[in-house]
Amino acid sequence: MDHYIEQGYKAIIMEWDNPRTAHPEWDENLKYYPQKLKGIKGEAIILIWARSILFQQFQRYAHGEIGLDEYLQFMKNNIGTTKDGAIPIYSNDAEIFNFRPGRYKTEPLIKSDEWQLIETLFHYYNDHPDYELVLPSNLLQLVDH
């Protein structure tokens, strides 16, 4: 944590599910809200939760393995009842869509324009009155400073 603070980072992104397993006492709704992490010296940084199951479903949609309706239903089932929290759509490391470098024999073939599918999804969320697309930096205002 000290390294991030020393370099001027205001927040970090970390997976929810693994630490939650070690802390069953945590309220399940915490995953929708950034948290303030405090170090042993009193320093603090904001933590934004990521969820691997969500970005894996995003990848499945972008790769054409599931359709838009199936993806949207999955996300609707995982949003919860919060109205002012946040849910990450995609939080994987440097994923490249519409390109397969051939590193692995198991990489799925490109079935369609993956960026077009992603654009369709973003238009859906942008045009839907119940959702708001925001950058991770916008989530910092959800934390009491």
mmCIF file of C-alpha atoms in Angstrom:
data_model
loop_
_atom_site.group_PDB
_atom_site.id
_atom_site.type_symbol
_atom_site.label_atom_id
_atom_site.label_comp_id
_atom_site.label_asym_id
_atom_site.label_seq_id
_atom_site.Cartn_x
_atom_site.Cartn_y
_atom_site.Cartn_z
ATOM 1 C CA MET A 1 0.000 0.000 0.000
ATOM 2 C CA ASP A 2 2.838 2.398 0.827
ATOM 3 C CA HIS A 3 4.245 2.103 -2.701
ATOM 4 C CA TYR A 4 0.974 3.156 -4.293
ATOM 5 C CA ILE A 5 0.579 6.105 -1.953
ATOM 6 C CA GLU A 6 4.205 7.204 -2.501
ATOM 7 C CA GLN A 7 3.613 7.169 -6.264
ATOM 8 C CA GLY A 8 0.541 9.373 -5.907
ATOM 9 C CA TYR A 9 -2.203 6.822 -6.494
ATOM 10 C CA LYS A 10 -5.552 7.755 -5.019
ATOM 11 C CA ALA A 11 -7.088 4.274 -5.340
ATOM 12 C CA ILE A 12 -6.383 0.646 -6.144
ATOM 13 C CA ILE A 13 -8.620 -2.059 -7.610
ATOM 14 C CA MET A 14 -8.718 -5.486 -5.989
ATOM 15 C CA GLU A 15 -10.751 -8.685 -6.284
ATOM 16 C CA TRP A 16 -13.678 -8.946 -3.817
ATOM 17 C CA ASP A 17 -14.316 -12.685 -3.656
ATOM 18 C CA ASN A 18 -11.047 -13.923 -2.141
ATOM 19 C CA PRO A 19 -10.877 -11.506 0.813
ATOM 20 C CA ARG A 20 -14.637 -11.893 1.355
ATOM 21 C CA THR A 21 -14.157 -15.650 1.776
ATOM 22 C CA ALA A 22 -11.750 -14.936 4.634
ATOM 23 C CA HIS A 23 -14.222 -12.454 6.174
ATOM 24 C CA PRO A 24 -17.710 -13.985 6.209
ATOM 25 C CA GLU A 25 -18.759 -11.289 8.686
ATOM 26 C CA TRP A 26 -18.519 -8.600 5.971
ATOM 27 C CA ASP A 27 -21.821 -7.231 4.748
ATOM 28 C CA GLU A 28 -22.400 -8.514 1.197
ATOM 29 C CA ASN A 29 -23.359 -5.001 0.057
ATOM 30 C CA LEU A 30 -19.815 -3.716 0.714
ATOM 31 C CA LYS A 31 -18.795 -5.061 -2.700
ATOM 32 C CA TYR A 32 -20.787 -2.246 -4.333
ATOM 33 C CA TYR A 33 -18.929 0.548 -2.554
ATOM 34 C CA PRO A 34 -15.299 1.662 -2.502
ATOM 35 C CA GLN A 35 -13.634 1.337 0.872
ATOM 36 C CA LYS A 36 -10.866 3.252 2.590
ATOM 37 C CA LEU A 37 -7.855 1.094 3.446
ATOM 38 C CA LYS A 38 -5.752 2.241 6.357
ATOM 39 C CA GLY A 39 -2.152 1.221 6.770
ATOM 40 C CA ILE A 40 -0.313 0.569 10.007
ATOM 41 C CA LYS A 41 1.198 4.084 9.943
ATOM 42 C CA GLY A 42 -2.169 5.789 9.465
ATOM 43 C CA GLU A 43 -1.847 6.275 5.718
ATOM 44 C CA ALA A 44 -4.940 5.590 3.615
ATOM 45 C CA ILE A 45 -5.891 4.706 0.051
ATOM 46 C CA ILE A 46 -9.243 3.965 -1.535
ATOM 47 C CA LEU A 47 -10.047 0.418 -2.620
ATOM 48 C CA ILE A 48 -12.429 -0.259 -5.510
ATOM 49 C CA TRP A 49 -13.729 -3.816 -5.631
ATOM 50 C CA ALA A 50 -13.487 -5.928 -8.778
ATOM 51 C CA ARG A 51 -15.165 -9.272 -9.391
ATOM 52 C CA SER A 52 -13.634 -11.863 -11.688
ATOM 53 C CA ILE A 53 -16.950 -13.572 -12.447
ATOM 54 C CA LEU A 54 -18.222 -10.274 -13.876
ATOM 55 C CA PHE A 55 -15.293 -9.667 -16.195
ATOM 56 C CA GLN A 56 -15.322 -13.313 -17.278
ATOM 57 C CA GLN A 57 -18.953 -12.933 -18.345
ATOM 58 C CA PHE A 58 -18.027 -9.715 -20.159
ATOM 59 C CA GLN A 59 -15.318 -11.638 -22.027
ATOM 60 C CA ARG A 60 -17.780 -14.421 -22.880
ATOM 61 C CA TYR A 61 -20.169 -11.825 -24.298
ATOM 62 C CA ALA A 62 -17.442 -9.987 -26.256
ATOM 63 C CA HIS A 63 -16.137 -13.286 -27.635
ATOM 64 C CA GLY A 64 -19.630 -14.174 -28.850
ATOM 65 C CA GLU A 65 -19.982 -17.161 -26.499
ATOM 66 C CA ILE A 66 -23.172 -15.728 -24.975
ATOM 67 C CA GLY A 67 -25.657 -13.245 -26.370
ATOM 68 C CA LEU A 68 -26.535 -9.784 -25.143
ATOM 69 C CA ASP A 69 -29.748 -10.922 -23.450
ATOM 70 C CA GLU A 70 -27.964 -13.661 -21.498
ATOM 71 C CA TYR A 71 -25.191 -11.266 -20.452
ATOM 72 C CA LEU A 72 -27.659 -8.581 -19.347
ATOM 73 C CA GLN A 73 -29.664 -11.098 -17.322
ATOM 74 C CA PHE A 74 -26.482 -12.310 -15.617
ATOM 75 C CA MET A 75 -25.513 -8.742 -14.734
ATOM 76 C CA LYS A 76 -29.026 -7.920 -13.529
ATOM 77 C CA ASN A 77 -28.832 -10.937 -11.200
ATOM 78 C CA ASN A 78 -25.508 -9.648 -9.810
ATOM 79 C CA ILE A 79 -26.271 -5.977 -9.356
ATOM 80 C CA GLY A 80 -28.171 -6.338 -6.121
ATOM 81 C CA THR A 81 -30.604 -3.820 -4.728
ATOM 82 C CA THR A 82 -28.258 -0.880 -4.284
ATOM 83 C CA LYS A 83 -29.154 2.318 -6.098
ATOM 84 C CA ASP A 84 -26.037 4.364 -5.403
ATOM 85 C CA GLY A 85 -23.266 1.781 -5.411
ATOM 86 C CA ALA A 86 -21.204 0.545 -8.336
ATOM 87 C CA ILE A 87 -20.512 -2.693 -10.121
ATOM 88 C CA PRO A 88 -17.483 -3.145 -12.386
ATOM 89 C CA ILE A 89 -18.330 -4.184 -15.924
ATOM 90 C CA TYR A 90 -14.761 -5.147 -16.781
ATOM 91 C CA SER A 91 -11.687 -5.199 -14.568
ATOM 92 C CA ASN A 92 -9.274 -7.672 -16.083
ATOM 93 C CA ASP A 93 -5.685 -6.892 -16.955
ATOM 94 C CA ALA A 94 -4.731 -5.759 -20.478
ATOM 95 C CA GLU A 95 -7.229 -7.851 -22.390
ATOM 96 C CA ILE A 96 -7.126 -7.289 -26.127
ATOM 97 C CA PHE A 97 -10.321 -7.794 -28.045
ATOM 98 C CA ASN A 98 -10.358 -8.604 -31.785
ATOM 99 C CA PHE A 99 -6.845 -10.011 -31.504
ATOM 100 C CA ARG A 100 -5.463 -13.413 -30.526
ATOM 101 C CA PRO A 101 -1.674 -13.510 -30.234
ATOM 102 C CA GLY A 102 -1.603 -17.310 -30.475
ATOM 103 C CA ARG A 103 0.070 -17.841 -27.118
ATOM 104 C CA TYR A 104 -2.350 -20.542 -26.088
ATOM 105 C CA LYS A 105 -3.916 -23.367 -28.049
ATOM 106 C CA THR A 106 -7.176 -22.812 -26.134
ATOM 107 C CA GLU A 107 -7.750 -19.201 -27.222
ATOM 108 C CA PRO A 108 -11.207 -18.854 -28.751
ATOM 109 C CA LEU A 109 -11.437 -17.967 -32.413
ATOM 110 C CA ILE A 110 -12.672 -14.503 -33.245
ATOM 111 C CA LYS A 111 -16.294 -15.059 -34.274
ATOM 112 C CA SER A 112 -17.349 -11.464 -34.873
ATOM 113 C CA ASP A 113 -16.210 -7.887 -34.343
ATOM 114 C CA GLU A 114 -15.740 -7.966 -30.568
ATOM 115 C CA TRP A 115 -15.424 -4.201 -30.315
ATOM 116 C CA GLN A 116 -18.776 -3.856 -32.072
ATOM 117 C CA LEU A 117 -20.361 -6.136 -29.460
ATOM 118 C CA ILE A 118 -18.775 -4.074 -26.683
ATOM 119 C CA GLU A 119 -20.015 -0.876 -28.310
ATOM 120 C CA THR A 120 -23.543 -2.335 -28.482
ATOM 121 C CA LEU A 121 -23.369 -3.168 -24.778
ATOM 122 C CA PHE A 122 -22.104 0.282 -23.826
ATOM 123 C CA HIS A 123 -24.871 1.923 -25.876
ATOM 124 C CA TYR A 124 -27.412 -0.226 -24.046
ATOM 125 C CA TYR A 125 -26.114 0.858 -20.634
ATOM 126 C CA ASN A 126 -25.696 4.474 -21.700
ATOM 127 C CA ASP A 127 -29.266 4.680 -23.039
ATOM 128 C CA HIS A 128 -30.897 2.786 -20.155
ATOM 129 C CA PRO A 129 -32.385 5.085 -17.466
ATOM 130 C CA ASP A 130 -31.524 2.684 -14.609
ATOM 131 C CA TYR A 131 -27.773 2.628 -15.295
ATOM 132 C CA GLU A 132 -24.960 5.128 -15.420
ATOM 133 C CA LEU A 133 -21.559 4.342 -16.895
ATOM 134 C CA VAL A 134 -18.806 5.968 -14.862
ATOM 135 C CA LEU A 135 -15.050 5.849 -14.762
ATOM 136 C CA PRO A 136 -13.378 4.280 -11.727
ATOM 137 C CA SER A 137 -12.150 7.747 -10.703
ATOM 138 C CA ASN A 138 -15.791 8.842 -10.314
ATOM 139 C CA LEU A 139 -16.233 6.229 -7.581
ATOM 140 C CA LEU A 140 -13.838 8.060 -5.281
ATOM 141 C CA GLN A 141 -16.652 10.460 -4.342
ATOM 142 C CA LEU A 142 -18.588 7.528 -2.801
ATOM 143 C CA VAL A 143 -16.022 7.359 0.028
ATOM 144 C CA ASP A 144 -16.072 9.658 3.025
ATOM 145 C CA HIS A 145 -12.713 11.407 2.997
#
